[in-house]
mmCIF file of C-alpha atoms in Angstrom:
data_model
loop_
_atom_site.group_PDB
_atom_site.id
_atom_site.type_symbol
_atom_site.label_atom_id
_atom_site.label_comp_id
_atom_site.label_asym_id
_atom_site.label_seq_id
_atom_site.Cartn_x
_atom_site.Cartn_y
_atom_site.Cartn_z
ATOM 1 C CA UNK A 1 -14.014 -34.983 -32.256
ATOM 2 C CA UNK A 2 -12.212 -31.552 -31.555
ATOM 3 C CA UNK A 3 -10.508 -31.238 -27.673
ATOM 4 C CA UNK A 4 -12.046 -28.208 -26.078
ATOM 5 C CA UNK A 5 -9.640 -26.178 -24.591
ATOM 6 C CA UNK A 6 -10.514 -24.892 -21.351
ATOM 7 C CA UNK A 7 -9.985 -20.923 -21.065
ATOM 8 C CA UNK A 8 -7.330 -19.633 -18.919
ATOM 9 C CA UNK A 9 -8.176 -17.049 -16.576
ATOM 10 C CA UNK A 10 -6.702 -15.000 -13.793
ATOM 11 C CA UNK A 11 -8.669 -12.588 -11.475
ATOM 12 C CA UNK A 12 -6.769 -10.586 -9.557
ATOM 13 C CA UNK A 13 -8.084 -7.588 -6.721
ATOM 14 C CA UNK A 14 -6.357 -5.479 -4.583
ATOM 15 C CA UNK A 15 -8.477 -4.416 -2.088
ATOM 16 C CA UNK A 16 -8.745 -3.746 1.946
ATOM 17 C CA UNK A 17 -6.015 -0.914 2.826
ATOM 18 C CA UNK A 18 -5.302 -1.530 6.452
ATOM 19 C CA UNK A 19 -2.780 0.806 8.010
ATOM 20 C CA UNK A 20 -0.104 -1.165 9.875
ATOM 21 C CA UNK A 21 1.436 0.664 13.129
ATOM 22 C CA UNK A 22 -1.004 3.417 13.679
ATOM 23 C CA UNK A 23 0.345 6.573 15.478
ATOM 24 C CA UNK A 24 3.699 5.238 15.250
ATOM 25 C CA UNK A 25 6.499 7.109 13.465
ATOM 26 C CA UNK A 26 7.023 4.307 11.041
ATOM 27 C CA UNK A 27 3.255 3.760 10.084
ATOM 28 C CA UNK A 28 1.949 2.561 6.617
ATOM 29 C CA UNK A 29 -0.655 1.446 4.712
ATOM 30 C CA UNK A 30 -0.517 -2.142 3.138
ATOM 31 C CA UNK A 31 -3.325 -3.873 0.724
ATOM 32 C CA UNK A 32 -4.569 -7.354 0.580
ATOM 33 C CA UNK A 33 -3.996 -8.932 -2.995
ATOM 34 C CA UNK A 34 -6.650 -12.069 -3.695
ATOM 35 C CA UNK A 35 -5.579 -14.214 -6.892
ATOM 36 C CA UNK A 36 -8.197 -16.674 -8.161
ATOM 37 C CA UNK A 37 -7.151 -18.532 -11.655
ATOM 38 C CA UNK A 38 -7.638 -21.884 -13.294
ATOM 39 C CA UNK A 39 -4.198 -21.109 -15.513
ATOM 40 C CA UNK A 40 -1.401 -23.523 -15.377
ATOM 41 C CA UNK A 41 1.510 -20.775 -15.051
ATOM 42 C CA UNK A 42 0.428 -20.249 -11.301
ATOM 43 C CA UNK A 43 0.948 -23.086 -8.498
ATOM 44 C CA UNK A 44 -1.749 -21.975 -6.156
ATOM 45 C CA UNK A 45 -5.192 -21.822 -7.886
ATOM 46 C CA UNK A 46 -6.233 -19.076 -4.849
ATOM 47 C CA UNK A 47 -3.834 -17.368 -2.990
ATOM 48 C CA UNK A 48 -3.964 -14.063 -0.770
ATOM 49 C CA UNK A 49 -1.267 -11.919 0.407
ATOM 50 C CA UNK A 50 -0.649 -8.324 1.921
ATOM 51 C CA UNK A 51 1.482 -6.033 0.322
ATOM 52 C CA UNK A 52 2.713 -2.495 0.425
ATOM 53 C CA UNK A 53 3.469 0.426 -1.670
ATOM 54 C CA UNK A 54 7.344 -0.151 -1.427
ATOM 55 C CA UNK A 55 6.907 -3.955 -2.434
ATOM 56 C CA UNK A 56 5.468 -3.118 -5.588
ATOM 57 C CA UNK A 57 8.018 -0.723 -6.803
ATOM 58 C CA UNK A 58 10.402 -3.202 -5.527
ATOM 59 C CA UNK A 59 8.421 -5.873 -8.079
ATOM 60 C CA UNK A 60 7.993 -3.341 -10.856
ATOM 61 C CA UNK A 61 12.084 -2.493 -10.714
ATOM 62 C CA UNK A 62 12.657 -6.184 -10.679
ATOM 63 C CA UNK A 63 10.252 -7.221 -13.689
ATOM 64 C CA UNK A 64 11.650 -4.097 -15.827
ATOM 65 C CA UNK A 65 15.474 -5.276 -15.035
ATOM 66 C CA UNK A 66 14.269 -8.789 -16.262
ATOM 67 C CA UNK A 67 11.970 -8.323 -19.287
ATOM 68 C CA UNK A 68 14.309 -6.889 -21.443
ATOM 69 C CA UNK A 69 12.011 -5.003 -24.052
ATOM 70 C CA UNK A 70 9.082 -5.806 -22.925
ATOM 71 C CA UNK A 71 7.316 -2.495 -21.500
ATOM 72 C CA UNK A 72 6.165 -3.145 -18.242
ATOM 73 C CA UNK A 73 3.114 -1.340 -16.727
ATOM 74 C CA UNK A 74 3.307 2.033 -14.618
ATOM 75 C CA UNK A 75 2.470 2.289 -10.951
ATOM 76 C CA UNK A 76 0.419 5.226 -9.570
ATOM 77 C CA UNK A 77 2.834 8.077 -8.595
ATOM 78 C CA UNK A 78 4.407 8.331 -4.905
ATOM 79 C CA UNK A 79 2.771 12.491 -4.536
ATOM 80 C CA UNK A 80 3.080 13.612 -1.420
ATOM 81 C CA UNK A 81 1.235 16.805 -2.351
ATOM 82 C CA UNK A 82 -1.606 15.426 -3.198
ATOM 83 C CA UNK A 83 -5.297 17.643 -3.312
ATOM 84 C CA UNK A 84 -7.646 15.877 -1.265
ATOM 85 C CA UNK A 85 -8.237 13.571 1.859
ATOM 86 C CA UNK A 86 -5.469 11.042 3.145
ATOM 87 C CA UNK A 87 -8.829 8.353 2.071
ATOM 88 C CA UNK A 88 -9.129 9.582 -1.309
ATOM 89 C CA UNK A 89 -5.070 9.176 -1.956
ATOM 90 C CA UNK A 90 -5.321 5.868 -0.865
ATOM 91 C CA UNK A 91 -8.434 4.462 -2.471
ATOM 92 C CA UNK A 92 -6.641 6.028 -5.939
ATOM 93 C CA UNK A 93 -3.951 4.166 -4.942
ATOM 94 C CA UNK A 94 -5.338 1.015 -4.745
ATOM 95 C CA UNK A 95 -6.789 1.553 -8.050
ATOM 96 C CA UNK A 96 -3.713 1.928 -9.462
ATOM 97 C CA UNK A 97 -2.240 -1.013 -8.119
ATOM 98 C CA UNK A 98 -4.979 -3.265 -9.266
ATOM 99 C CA UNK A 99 -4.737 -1.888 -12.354
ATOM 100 C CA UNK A 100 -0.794 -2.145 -13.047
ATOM 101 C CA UNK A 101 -0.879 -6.065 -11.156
ATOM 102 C CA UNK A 102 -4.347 -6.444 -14.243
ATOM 103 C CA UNK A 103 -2.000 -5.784 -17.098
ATOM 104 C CA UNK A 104 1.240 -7.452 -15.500
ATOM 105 C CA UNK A 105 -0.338 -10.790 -15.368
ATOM 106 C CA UNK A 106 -1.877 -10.797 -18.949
ATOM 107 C CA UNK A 107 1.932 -10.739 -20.026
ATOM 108 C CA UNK A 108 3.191 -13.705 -20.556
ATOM 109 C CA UNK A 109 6.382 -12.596 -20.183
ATOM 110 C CA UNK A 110 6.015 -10.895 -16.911
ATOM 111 C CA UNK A 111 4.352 -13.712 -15.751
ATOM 112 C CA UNK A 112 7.672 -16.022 -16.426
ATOM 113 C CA UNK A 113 9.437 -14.045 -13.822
ATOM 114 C CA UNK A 114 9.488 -16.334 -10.395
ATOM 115 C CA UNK A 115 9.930 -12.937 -8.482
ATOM 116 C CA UNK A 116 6.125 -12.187 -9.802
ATOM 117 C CA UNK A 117 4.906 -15.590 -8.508
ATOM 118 C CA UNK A 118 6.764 -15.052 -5.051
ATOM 119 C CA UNK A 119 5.191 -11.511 -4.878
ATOM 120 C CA UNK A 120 1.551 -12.674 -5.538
ATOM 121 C CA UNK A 121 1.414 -16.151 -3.460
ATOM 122 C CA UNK A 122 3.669 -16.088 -0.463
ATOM 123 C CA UNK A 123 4.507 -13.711 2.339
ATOM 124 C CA UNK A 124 8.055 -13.549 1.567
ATOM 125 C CA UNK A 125 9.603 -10.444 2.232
ATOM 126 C CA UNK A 126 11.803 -8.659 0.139
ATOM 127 C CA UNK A 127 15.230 -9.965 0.931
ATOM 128 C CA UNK A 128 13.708 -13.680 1.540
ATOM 129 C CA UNK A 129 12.187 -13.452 -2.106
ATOM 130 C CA UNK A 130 15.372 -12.562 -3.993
ATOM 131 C CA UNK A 131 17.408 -15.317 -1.552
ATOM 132 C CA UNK A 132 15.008 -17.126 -2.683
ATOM 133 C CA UNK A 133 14.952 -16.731 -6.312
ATOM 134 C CA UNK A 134 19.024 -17.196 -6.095
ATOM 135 C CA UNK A 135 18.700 -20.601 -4.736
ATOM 136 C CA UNK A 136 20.339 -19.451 -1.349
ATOM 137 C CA UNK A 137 16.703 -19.774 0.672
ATOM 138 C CA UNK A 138 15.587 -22.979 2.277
ATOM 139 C CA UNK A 139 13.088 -23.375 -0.098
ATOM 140 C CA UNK A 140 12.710 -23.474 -4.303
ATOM 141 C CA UNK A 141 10.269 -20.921 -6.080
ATOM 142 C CA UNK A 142 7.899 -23.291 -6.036
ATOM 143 C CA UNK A 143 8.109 -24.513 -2.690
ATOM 144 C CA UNK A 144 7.967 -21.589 -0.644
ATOM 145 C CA UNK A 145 4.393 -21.417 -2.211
ATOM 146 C CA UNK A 146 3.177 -24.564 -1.491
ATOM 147 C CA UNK A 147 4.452 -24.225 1.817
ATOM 148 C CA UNK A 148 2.491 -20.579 2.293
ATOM 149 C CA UNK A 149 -0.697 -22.540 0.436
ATOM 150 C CA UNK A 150 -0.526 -25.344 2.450
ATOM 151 C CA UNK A 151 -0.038 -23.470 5.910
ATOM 152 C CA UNK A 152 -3.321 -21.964 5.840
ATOM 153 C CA UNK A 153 -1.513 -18.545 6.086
ATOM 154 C CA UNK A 154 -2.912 -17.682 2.276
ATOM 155 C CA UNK A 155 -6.797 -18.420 3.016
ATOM 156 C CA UNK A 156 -6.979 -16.865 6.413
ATOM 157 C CA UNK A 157 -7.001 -13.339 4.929
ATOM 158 C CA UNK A 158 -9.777 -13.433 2.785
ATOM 159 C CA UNK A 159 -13.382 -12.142 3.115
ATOM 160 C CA UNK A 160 -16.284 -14.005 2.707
ATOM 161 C CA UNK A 161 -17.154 -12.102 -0.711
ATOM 162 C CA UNK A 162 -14.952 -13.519 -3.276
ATOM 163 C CA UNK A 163 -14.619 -12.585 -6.932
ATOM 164 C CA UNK A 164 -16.750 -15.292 -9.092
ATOM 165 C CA UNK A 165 -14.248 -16.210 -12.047
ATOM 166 C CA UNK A 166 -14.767 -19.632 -12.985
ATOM 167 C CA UNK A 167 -19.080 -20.953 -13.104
ATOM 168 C CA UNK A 168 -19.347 -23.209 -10.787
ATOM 169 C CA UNK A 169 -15.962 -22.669 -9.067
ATOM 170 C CA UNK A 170 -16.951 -21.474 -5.468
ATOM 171 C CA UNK A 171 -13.614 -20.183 -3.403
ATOM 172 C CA UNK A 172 -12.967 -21.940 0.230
ATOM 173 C CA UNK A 173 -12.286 -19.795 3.445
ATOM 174 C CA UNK A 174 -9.741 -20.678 6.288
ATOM 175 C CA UNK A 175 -11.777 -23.539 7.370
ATOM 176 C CA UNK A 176 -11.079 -26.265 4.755
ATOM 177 C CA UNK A 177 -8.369 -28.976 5.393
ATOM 178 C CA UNK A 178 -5.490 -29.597 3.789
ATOM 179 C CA UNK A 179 -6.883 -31.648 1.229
ATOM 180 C CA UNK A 180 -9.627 -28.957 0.064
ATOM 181 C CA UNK A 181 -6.736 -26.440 -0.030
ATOM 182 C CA UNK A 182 -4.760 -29.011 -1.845
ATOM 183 C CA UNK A 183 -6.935 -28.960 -4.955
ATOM 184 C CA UNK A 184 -6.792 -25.587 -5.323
ATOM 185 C CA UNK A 185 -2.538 -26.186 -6.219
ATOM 186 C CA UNK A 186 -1.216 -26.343 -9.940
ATOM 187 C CA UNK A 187 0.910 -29.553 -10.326
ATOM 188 C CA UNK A 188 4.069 -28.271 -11.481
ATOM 189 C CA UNK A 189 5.579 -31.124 -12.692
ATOM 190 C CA UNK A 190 6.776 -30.827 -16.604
ATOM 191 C CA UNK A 191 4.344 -33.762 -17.769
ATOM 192 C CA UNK A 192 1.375 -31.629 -16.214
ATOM 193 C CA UNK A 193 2.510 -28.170 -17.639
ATOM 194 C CA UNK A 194 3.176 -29.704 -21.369
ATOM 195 C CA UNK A 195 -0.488 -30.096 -21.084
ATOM 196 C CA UNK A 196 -1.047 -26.307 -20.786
ATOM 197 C CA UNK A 197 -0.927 -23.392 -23.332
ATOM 198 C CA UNK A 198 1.764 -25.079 -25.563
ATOM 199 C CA UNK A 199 5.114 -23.472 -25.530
ATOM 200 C CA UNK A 200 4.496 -20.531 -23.436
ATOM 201 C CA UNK A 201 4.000 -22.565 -20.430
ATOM 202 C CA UNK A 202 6.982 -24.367 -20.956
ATOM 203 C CA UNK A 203 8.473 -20.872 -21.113
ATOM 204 C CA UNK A 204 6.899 -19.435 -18.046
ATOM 205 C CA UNK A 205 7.850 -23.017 -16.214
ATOM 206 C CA UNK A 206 11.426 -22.592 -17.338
ATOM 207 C CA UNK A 207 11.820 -18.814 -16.100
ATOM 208 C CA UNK A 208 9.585 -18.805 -12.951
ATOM 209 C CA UNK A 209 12.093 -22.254 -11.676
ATOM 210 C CA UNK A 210 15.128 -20.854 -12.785
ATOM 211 C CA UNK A 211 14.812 -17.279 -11.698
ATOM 212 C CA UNK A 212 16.516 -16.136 -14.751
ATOM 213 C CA UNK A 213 16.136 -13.353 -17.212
ATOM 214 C CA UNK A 214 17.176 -15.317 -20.026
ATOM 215 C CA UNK A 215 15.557 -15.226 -23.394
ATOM 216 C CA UNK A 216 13.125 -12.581 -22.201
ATOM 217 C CA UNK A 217 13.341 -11.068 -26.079
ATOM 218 C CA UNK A 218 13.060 -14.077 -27.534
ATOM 219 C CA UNK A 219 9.938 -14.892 -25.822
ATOM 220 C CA UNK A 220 8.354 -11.212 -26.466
ATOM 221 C CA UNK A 221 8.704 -12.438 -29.935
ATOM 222 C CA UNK A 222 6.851 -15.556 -29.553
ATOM 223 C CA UNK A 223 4.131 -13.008 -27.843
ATOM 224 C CA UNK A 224 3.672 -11.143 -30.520
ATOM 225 C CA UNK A 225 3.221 -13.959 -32.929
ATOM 226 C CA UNK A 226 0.401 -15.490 -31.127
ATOM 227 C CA UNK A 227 -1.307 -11.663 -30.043
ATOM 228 C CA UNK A 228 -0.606 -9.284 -33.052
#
C-alpha cells in the first residue's frame, strides 16, 4: 500500500495597515502579516507579526545578498508622487507586499534563509534579527520563535476571520493555553524534518539554523530539477 503524502501548504496575508504615531513627525504605516501552514520548513504552524515598509526592503536586500542566482521577487515602488488618495497608496501597497511575501515563500530557496523565518514569526527588530542570525543574540533562529509562539505575543494580533487553508484545520485566537499553541509548532529536530519533503528540507533546515548563504546555487539547481 502506497504512503500518501500529505500536501504542503503555506497561506500567507498581509492585511490591516494601522498607522503607528499619528500626527507625529516620525509617523508610519505598518501591516499585520498572518502565516498559516502545515509545511515542515516553518517552526510555528500560525504565526502573526507587524511589519513595515522599511522591514521588507530590509528582508528583500538580505534574501537577494543570500540567494545567489536565484531572482528574488520585486516590492511595490517607494513613489512619493503618487496620483490618488494617501488610502489608495496604501491599500496598493499592501497588495504588493502580499504579493512579493506569495512568491518568496514558494521558493525553496528563499525559504532556507533564517532571516525569512525571523521576519515572518517573531517581532525581532532589525538589528536583533541579524544578531540573531550571527549567533551573537540570546537566542538561536529557532528559539527566538518558539519563544515569540509560546509568549502569546504571535496570536494576540489576529482577527477572528482567519484564512481557511487546511479542511478541518480551524486557527486558535489569544485565548488557548500553552499546550493548544504548542501544537501548532513544527518539531525541528533532524529525525522529524527527514520525514518532510526529502532533501529540500534538509536543505532549508541546514540554511535557516546556520544563517548561511552557502550552497544557495547549488540548491537552485536541485529546484529546478524537481519544478522544470
Amino acid at each position: 500500500m502506497l504512503e500518501t503524502r500529505e500536501e504542503e501548504l503555506t497561506t500567507v496575508r498581509v492585511q490591516d495597515p494601522r498607522v503607528q504615531n499619528e500626527g507625529s513627525w516620525n509617523s508610519y504605516v505598518d501591516y499585520k502579516i498572518f502565516l498559516h501552514t502545515n509545511s515542515k520548513a516553518f517552526t510555528a504552524k500560525t504565526s502573526c507579526v507587524r511589519r513595515r515598509y522599511r522591514e521588507f526592503v530590509w528582508l528583500r536586500r538580505q534574501l537577494q545578498k543570500n540567494a545567489g542566482l536565484v531572482p528574488v521577487p520585486e516590492l511595490p515602488g517607494k513613489s512619493t508622487f503618487f496620483v490618488g488618495s494617501t488610502d489608495e497608496f496604501i491599500e496598493k501597497r499592501r497588495q504588493g507586499l502580499q504579493q512579493f511575501l506569495e512568491k518568496v515563500v514558494q521558493n525553496v530557496v528563499l525559504l532556507s534563509d533564517s532571516r525569512l523565518h525571523l521576519f515572518l514569526q517573531s517581532q525581532l527588530s532589525v538589528p536583533e534579527m541579524e544578531a540573531c542570525v550571527q549567533g551573537q543574540g540570546p537566542q538561536t533562529v529557532t528559539g527566538a520563535i518558539l519563544h515569540y509562539a509560546m509568549s502569546h505575543c504571535g496570536w494576540a494580533q489576529e482577527e477572528e476571520s482567519r484564512p481557511a487553508l487546511l479542511p478541518g484545520a480551524g486557527l486558535h485566537g489569544s485565548t488557548h493555553s500553552n499546550q493548544s499553541i504548542a501544537a501548532n509548532v513544527t518539531p525541528t529536530s533532524p529525525g522529524s524534518l527527514a520525514r518532510g519533503s526529502l532533501l529540500n528540507l534538509c536543505l532549508i533546515k541546514a540554511r535557516v539554523d546556520s544563517g548561511g548563504a552557502a550552497g544557495s546555487n547549488a540548491a537552485f539547481g536541485k529546484w529546478q530539477d524537481c519544478h522544470t
